[in-house]
Amino acid sequence: GAVVSQHPSRVICKSGTSVKIECRSLDFQATTMFWYRQFPKQSLMLMATSNEGSKATYEQGVEKDKFLINHASLTLSTLTVTSAHPEDSSFYICSAPGLVRDIQYFGAGTRLSVL
Amino acid sequence: GDSVTQMEGPVTLSEEAFLTINCTYTATGYPSLFWYVQYPGEGLQLLLKATKADDKGSNKGFEATYRKETTSFHLEKGSVQVSDSAVYFCALVDTGRRALTFGSGTRLQVQP
C-alpha cells in the first residue's frame, strides 16, 4: 500500500532555533498534503494544507510566518518551525490523500521538544 | 464546526474481552466516518470506514456502524488480543472537505 515517510521522528532543539520536518510520499504522487498537530491528550488538529506548486492554506489561528510550508515536488512537503519556543513543543503529523476517495496515508509523526 | 468526541483512555482489558470505544460527532454536512489505529512507533493506519448512514465498516474483527440518529460510530470487537494494543482515533471528513477532523484518541492496553 501507499507509504508516507516522515523525518525526523524526534527532535530536541534550543529555543530560538528553526526545525525542518520532511514528509515524503514514497510510492505515489501527492499534490496535496496535510499537516496536523497534536497536544498531549488532545485531538490531532489540522494546521495547514500543503499544495504542490502553490501557497499553503493555513487554518485559522495558525501563524504562517511561524510554520513555513514548502511543497516543491509531487512527493515532498516540508514544515519548518521558525524560531521555535517551548510552547511549540508538540507532535506533528503529515498525511497525503490516496487515490481512493477519503482515504489518507499518514507519516509516523515527529515529536518536537523545544528547551 | 465539525467535531469528534471519543471516550478517554486508557482502556485496559484482558485478552479475549469485549471492546467498545465510544465515538460521537457533529458535522454540518454528510460526513464519512473513520477509525484509524496507531501502533507504537508507526503512523496512523485506516482501520475501517463508513460513508453513509447505517453502513457498517469492518476489518480485522473490528466493527463500527454509522448511526445518524445518534450521531455515533462506536468501535467494537468481540475478542481483543494483545496485538490490538494501540491508540484508536475516530475521525470524519465532512462534505466538500478533504482534511480529517479527529477525536482525541483512546489508548487500548490488552493484557495477556
CSV table of C-alpha atoms in Angstrom, one decimal:
chain,number,residue,atom,x,y,z
A,1,GLY,CA,0.0,0.0,0.0
A,2,ALA,CA,0.9,3.7,-0.1
A,3,VAL,CA,3.6,4.8,2.3
A,4,VAL,CA,4.3,8.2,3.7
A,5,SER,CA,7.7,8.7,5.3
A,6,GLN,CA,8.2,11.5,7.9
A,7,HIS,CA,11.5,12.6,9.2
A,8,PRO,CA,12.8,13.1,11.9
A,9,SER,CA,10.8,11.1,14.3
A,10,ARG,CA,12.0,13.1,17.2
A,11,VAL,CA,13.9,16.3,17.6
A,12,ILE,CA,15.1,18.3,20.6
A,13,CYS,CA,16.2,21.9,20.0
A,14,LYS,CA,17.0,25.1,21.8
A,15,SER,CA,14.6,27.9,22.0
A,16,GLY,CA,15.1,30.3,19.0
A,17,THR,CA,16.3,27.8,16.5
A,18,SER,CA,14.4,26.5,13.5
A,19,VAL,CA,13.4,22.9,12.8
A,20,LYS,CA,12.5,21.4,9.5
A,21,ILE,CA,10.3,18.3,9.2
A,22,GLU,CA,10.0,16.4,6.0
A,23,CYS,CA,7.1,14.4,4.7
A,24,ARG,CA,7.6,12.2,1.6
A,25,SER,CA,5.1,10.0,-0.3
A,26,LEU,CA,7.3,7.0,-1.3
A,27,ASP,CA,5.3,5.3,-4.0
A,28,PHE,CA,2.7,7.7,-5.1
A,29,GLN,CA,2.4,11.4,-6.0
A,30,ALA,CA,0.7,13.8,-3.7
A,31,THR,CA,-0.3,17.2,-5.0
A,32,THR,CA,-1.8,17.8,-1.6
A,33,MET,CA,-0.5,17.0,1.9
A,34,PHE,CA,-1.9,17.9,5.3
A,35,TRP,CA,0.0,18.9,8.4
A,36,TYR,CA,-1.6,18.2,11.8
A,37,ARG,CA,-0.5,19.0,15.3
A,38,GLN,CA,-1.4,17.1,18.5
A,39,PHE,CA,-1.0,18.2,22.0
A,40,PRO,CA,-1.0,15.6,24.8
A,41,LYS,CA,-4.4,14.0,25.4
A,42,GLN,CA,-5.9,16.2,22.7
A,43,SER,CA,-7.1,15.7,19.1
A,44,LEU,CA,-5.0,16.0,16.0
A,45,MET,CA,-5.7,19.5,14.8
A,46,LEU,CA,-5.3,20.4,11.2
A,47,MET,CA,-2.7,23.2,10.8
A,48,ALA,CA,-2.4,23.6,7.1
A,49,THR,CA,-2.9,22.1,3.7
A,50,SER,CA,0.2,21.9,1.5
A,51,ASN,CA,-0.3,22.3,-2.2
A,52,GLU,CA,2.3,21.4,-4.7
A,53,GLY,CA,3.5,24.4,-6.7
A,54,SER,CA,1.4,26.9,-4.8
A,55,LYS,CA,1.0,28.5,-1.4
A,56,ALA,CA,-0.2,26.5,1.6
A,57,THR,CA,-3.6,27.1,3.1
A,58,TYR,CA,-3.4,27.7,6.8
A,59,GLU,CA,-6.2,27.1,9.3
A,60,GLN,CA,-7.5,29.9,11.4
A,61,GLY,CA,-5.1,30.8,14.3
A,62,VAL,CA,-2.0,29.2,12.7
A,63,GLU,CA,0.8,31.6,12.1
A,64,LYS,CA,2.0,31.5,8.5
A,65,ASP,CA,5.4,33.1,9.4
A,66,LYS,CA,5.9,30.7,12.2
A,67,PHE,CA,5.1,27.5,10.4
A,68,LEU,CA,6.6,27.7,6.9
A,69,ILE,CA,5.4,25.0,4.5
A,70,ASN,CA,7.0,24.2,1.2
A,71,HIS,CA,5.7,21.7,-1.3
A,72,ALA,CA,8.2,21.9,-4.1
A,73,SER,CA,7.6,18.5,-5.7
A,74,LEU,CA,4.9,15.9,-6.0
A,75,THR,CA,6.5,13.7,-3.3
A,76,LEU,CA,7.8,16.1,-0.7
A,77,SER,CA,6.4,18.6,1.6
A,78,THR,CA,8.3,20.3,4.4
A,79,LEU,CA,7.2,22.1,7.6
A,80,THR,CA,9.7,24.5,9.2
A,81,VAL,CA,9.0,25.7,12.7
A,82,THR,CA,10.9,29.0,12.8
A,83,SER,CA,12.3,30.5,16.0
A,84,ALA,CA,10.9,27.6,18.0
A,85,HIS,CA,9.8,28.2,21.6
A,86,PRO,CA,8.8,25.8,24.3
A,87,GLU,CA,5.1,26.3,23.5
A,88,ASP,CA,5.8,24.9,20.0
A,89,SER,CA,6.6,21.5,21.6
A,90,SER,CA,4.1,19.1,20.2
A,91,PHE,CA,3.6,16.1,18.0
A,92,TYR,CA,3.4,16.9,14.3
A,93,ILE,CA,1.9,14.5,11.7
A,94,CYS,CA,1.6,14.7,8.0
A,95,SER,CA,-0.7,12.9,5.7
A,96,ALA,CA,-1.4,12.6,2.0
A,97,PRO,CA,-4.6,11.6,0.2
A,98,GLY,CA,-4.6,8.4,-1.7
A,99,LEU,CA,-6.4,7.5,-4.9
A,100,VAL,CA,-9.4,6.2,-3.1
A,101,ARG,CA,-11.9,8.9,-2.0
A,102,ASP,CA,-11.5,10.0,1.6
A,103,ILE,CA,-8.5,7.7,2.3
A,104,GLN,CA,-5.4,9.3,3.7
A,105,TYR,CA,-1.9,7.9,4.4
A,106,PHE,CA,-0.1,9.1,7.5
A,107,GLY,CA,3.5,9.6,8.4
A,108,ALA,CA,4.7,8.2,11.8
A,109,GLY,CA,4.9,11.7,13.2
A,110,THR,CA,7.6,14.0,14.7
A,111,ARG,CA,7.8,14.8,18.3
A,112,LEU,CA,9.3,18.2,18.8
A,113,SER,CA,10.7,19.3,22.2
A,114,VAL,CA,11.9,22.9,22.5
A,115,LEU,CA,14.1,23.6,25.5
B,1,GLY,CA,-17.8,23.5,13.1
B,2,ASP,CA,-17.2,19.8,12.9
B,3,SER,CA,-16.1,17.9,16.0
B,4,VAL,CA,-15.5,14.3,17.2
B,5,THR,CA,-15.7,13.2,20.8
B,6,GLN,CA,-14.4,9.8,21.9
B,7,MET,CA,-14.0,8.2,25.3
B,8,GLU,CA,-10.9,8.9,27.2
B,9,GLY,CA,-8.4,6.2,27.9
B,10,PRO,CA,-6.5,4.3,28.7
B,11,VAL,CA,-8.8,1.3,28.3
B,12,THR,CA,-7.3,-1.8,29.9
B,13,LEU,CA,-8.7,-5.2,29.0
B,14,SER,CA,-7.8,-8.8,29.4
B,15,GLU,CA,-7.2,-10.9,26.3
B,16,GLU,CA,-10.5,-12.2,24.7
B,17,ALA,CA,-12.5,-9.5,26.4
B,18,PHE,CA,-15.2,-7.5,24.5
B,19,LEU,CA,-14.2,-4.0,23.4
B,20,THR,CA,-16.3,-0.9,22.9
B,21,ILE,CA,-14.8,2.6,22.3
B,22,ASN,CA,-17.5,5.2,22.0
B,23,CYS,CA,-17.4,8.0,19.4
B,24,THR,CA,-19.9,10.7,18.7
B,25,TYR,CA,-19.7,13.5,16.2
B,26,THR,CA,-21.1,16.8,15.0
B,27,ALA,CA,-20.9,17.8,11.4
B,28,THR,CA,-22.6,20.4,9.1
B,29,GLY,CA,-22.9,18.1,6.1
B,30,TYR,CA,-23.0,14.4,5.4
B,31,PRO,CA,-19.7,13.1,6.7
B,32,SER,CA,-17.8,9.9,6.1
B,33,LEU,CA,-16.6,8.3,9.3
B,34,PHE,CA,-13.4,6.5,10.1
B,35,TRP,CA,-11.5,4.7,12.7
B,36,TYR,CA,-7.7,5.0,12.5
B,37,VAL,CA,-5.2,3.0,14.6
B,38,GLN,CA,-1.7,3.9,15.6
B,39,TYR,CA,0.6,1.2,16.7
B,40,PRO,CA,3.7,2.2,18.7
B,41,GLY,CA,6.3,3.9,16.5
B,42,GLU,CA,4.1,3.8,13.4
B,43,GLY,CA,1.9,6.2,11.5
B,44,LEU,CA,-1.9,6.2,11.7
B,45,GLN,CA,-3.5,3.4,9.6
B,46,LEU,CA,-7.0,3.2,8.4
B,47,LEU,CA,-8.9,0.5,10.3
B,48,LEU,CA,-12.4,0.9,8.9
B,49,LYS,CA,-14.8,3.4,7.4
B,50,ALA,CA,-18.4,4.1,6.6
B,51,THR,CA,-19.6,6.6,4.1
B,52,LYS,CA,-23.4,6.9,4.8
B,53,ALA,CA,-26.0,6.2,7.5
B,54,ASP,CA,-26.5,2.6,8.5
B,55,ASP,CA,-23.3,1.5,6.8
B,56,LYS,CA,-21.1,-0.9,8.8
B,57,GLY,CA,-17.4,-0.8,8.5
B,58,SER,CA,-15.4,-3.9,9.5
B,59,ASN,CA,-11.8,-5.0,9.4
B,60,LYS,CA,-9.6,-7.4,11.5
B,61,GLY,CA,-12.6,-8.3,13.7
B,62,PHE,CA,-13.4,-4.7,14.5
B,63,GLU,CA,-16.8,-3.2,13.5
B,64,ALA,CA,-18.5,0.2,13.7
B,65,THR,CA,-21.9,1.2,12.4
B,66,TYR,CA,-22.7,4.7,11.2
B,67,ARG,CA,-25.7,5.8,13.3
B,68,LYS,CA,-27.1,9.1,12.0
B,69,GLU,CA,-29.9,9.2,14.6
B,70,THR,CA,-27.5,9.2,17.5
B,71,THR,CA,-24.5,10.7,15.6
B,72,SER,CA,-22.3,7.9,16.7
B,73,PHE,CA,-19.8,5.5,15.3
B,74,HIS,CA,-18.8,3.2,18.2
B,75,LEU,CA,-15.9,0.8,17.7
B,76,GLU,CA,-16.4,-2.8,18.8
B,77,LYS,CA,-14.5,-6.1,18.8
B,78,GLY,CA,-15.8,-9.3,20.3
B,79,SER,CA,-12.4,-10.7,21.5
B,80,VAL,CA,-9.4,-8.5,21.8
B,81,GLN,CA,-5.8,-9.7,21.5
B,82,VAL,CA,-2.6,-8.4,23.0
B,83,SER,CA,-1.6,-7.3,19.4
B,84,ASP,CA,-4.6,-4.9,19.4
B,85,SER,CA,-2.9,-2.7,21.9
B,86,ALA,CA,-2.6,0.7,20.2
B,87,VAL,CA,-4.2,4.2,20.1
B,88,TYR,CA,-7.5,4.4,18.3
B,89,PHE,CA,-8.8,7.6,16.6
B,90,CYS,CA,-12.3,8.3,15.5
B,91,ALA,CA,-12.4,10.8,12.6
B,92,LEU,CA,-14.7,12.3,10.0
B,93,VAL,CA,-14.4,14.0,6.6
B,94,ASP,CA,-17.3,16.4,6.0
B,95,THR,CA,-18.9,17.1,2.7
B,96,GLY,CA,-16.7,19.2,0.4
B,97,ARG,CA,-13.5,18.8,2.5
B,98,ARG,CA,-10.5,16.5,2.3
B,99,ALA,CA,-8.8,17.0,5.7
B,100,LEU,CA,-9.9,14.9,8.6
B,101,THR,CA,-11.4,16.0,11.9
B,102,PHE,CA,-10.1,13.8,14.7
B,103,GLY,CA,-11.2,12.7,18.1
B,104,SER,CA,-8.6,12.8,20.9
B,105,GLY,CA,-7.7,9.2,20.6
B,106,THR,CA,-8.2,6.3,23.0
B,107,ARG,CA,-5.3,4.1,24.2
B,108,LEU,CA,-6.1,0.4,24.4
B,109,GLN,CA,-4.0,-1.8,26.5
B,110,VAL,CA,-4.7,-5.6,26.3
B,111,GLN,CA,-3.1,-7.7,28.9
B,112,PRO,CA,-2.3,-11.5,28.5
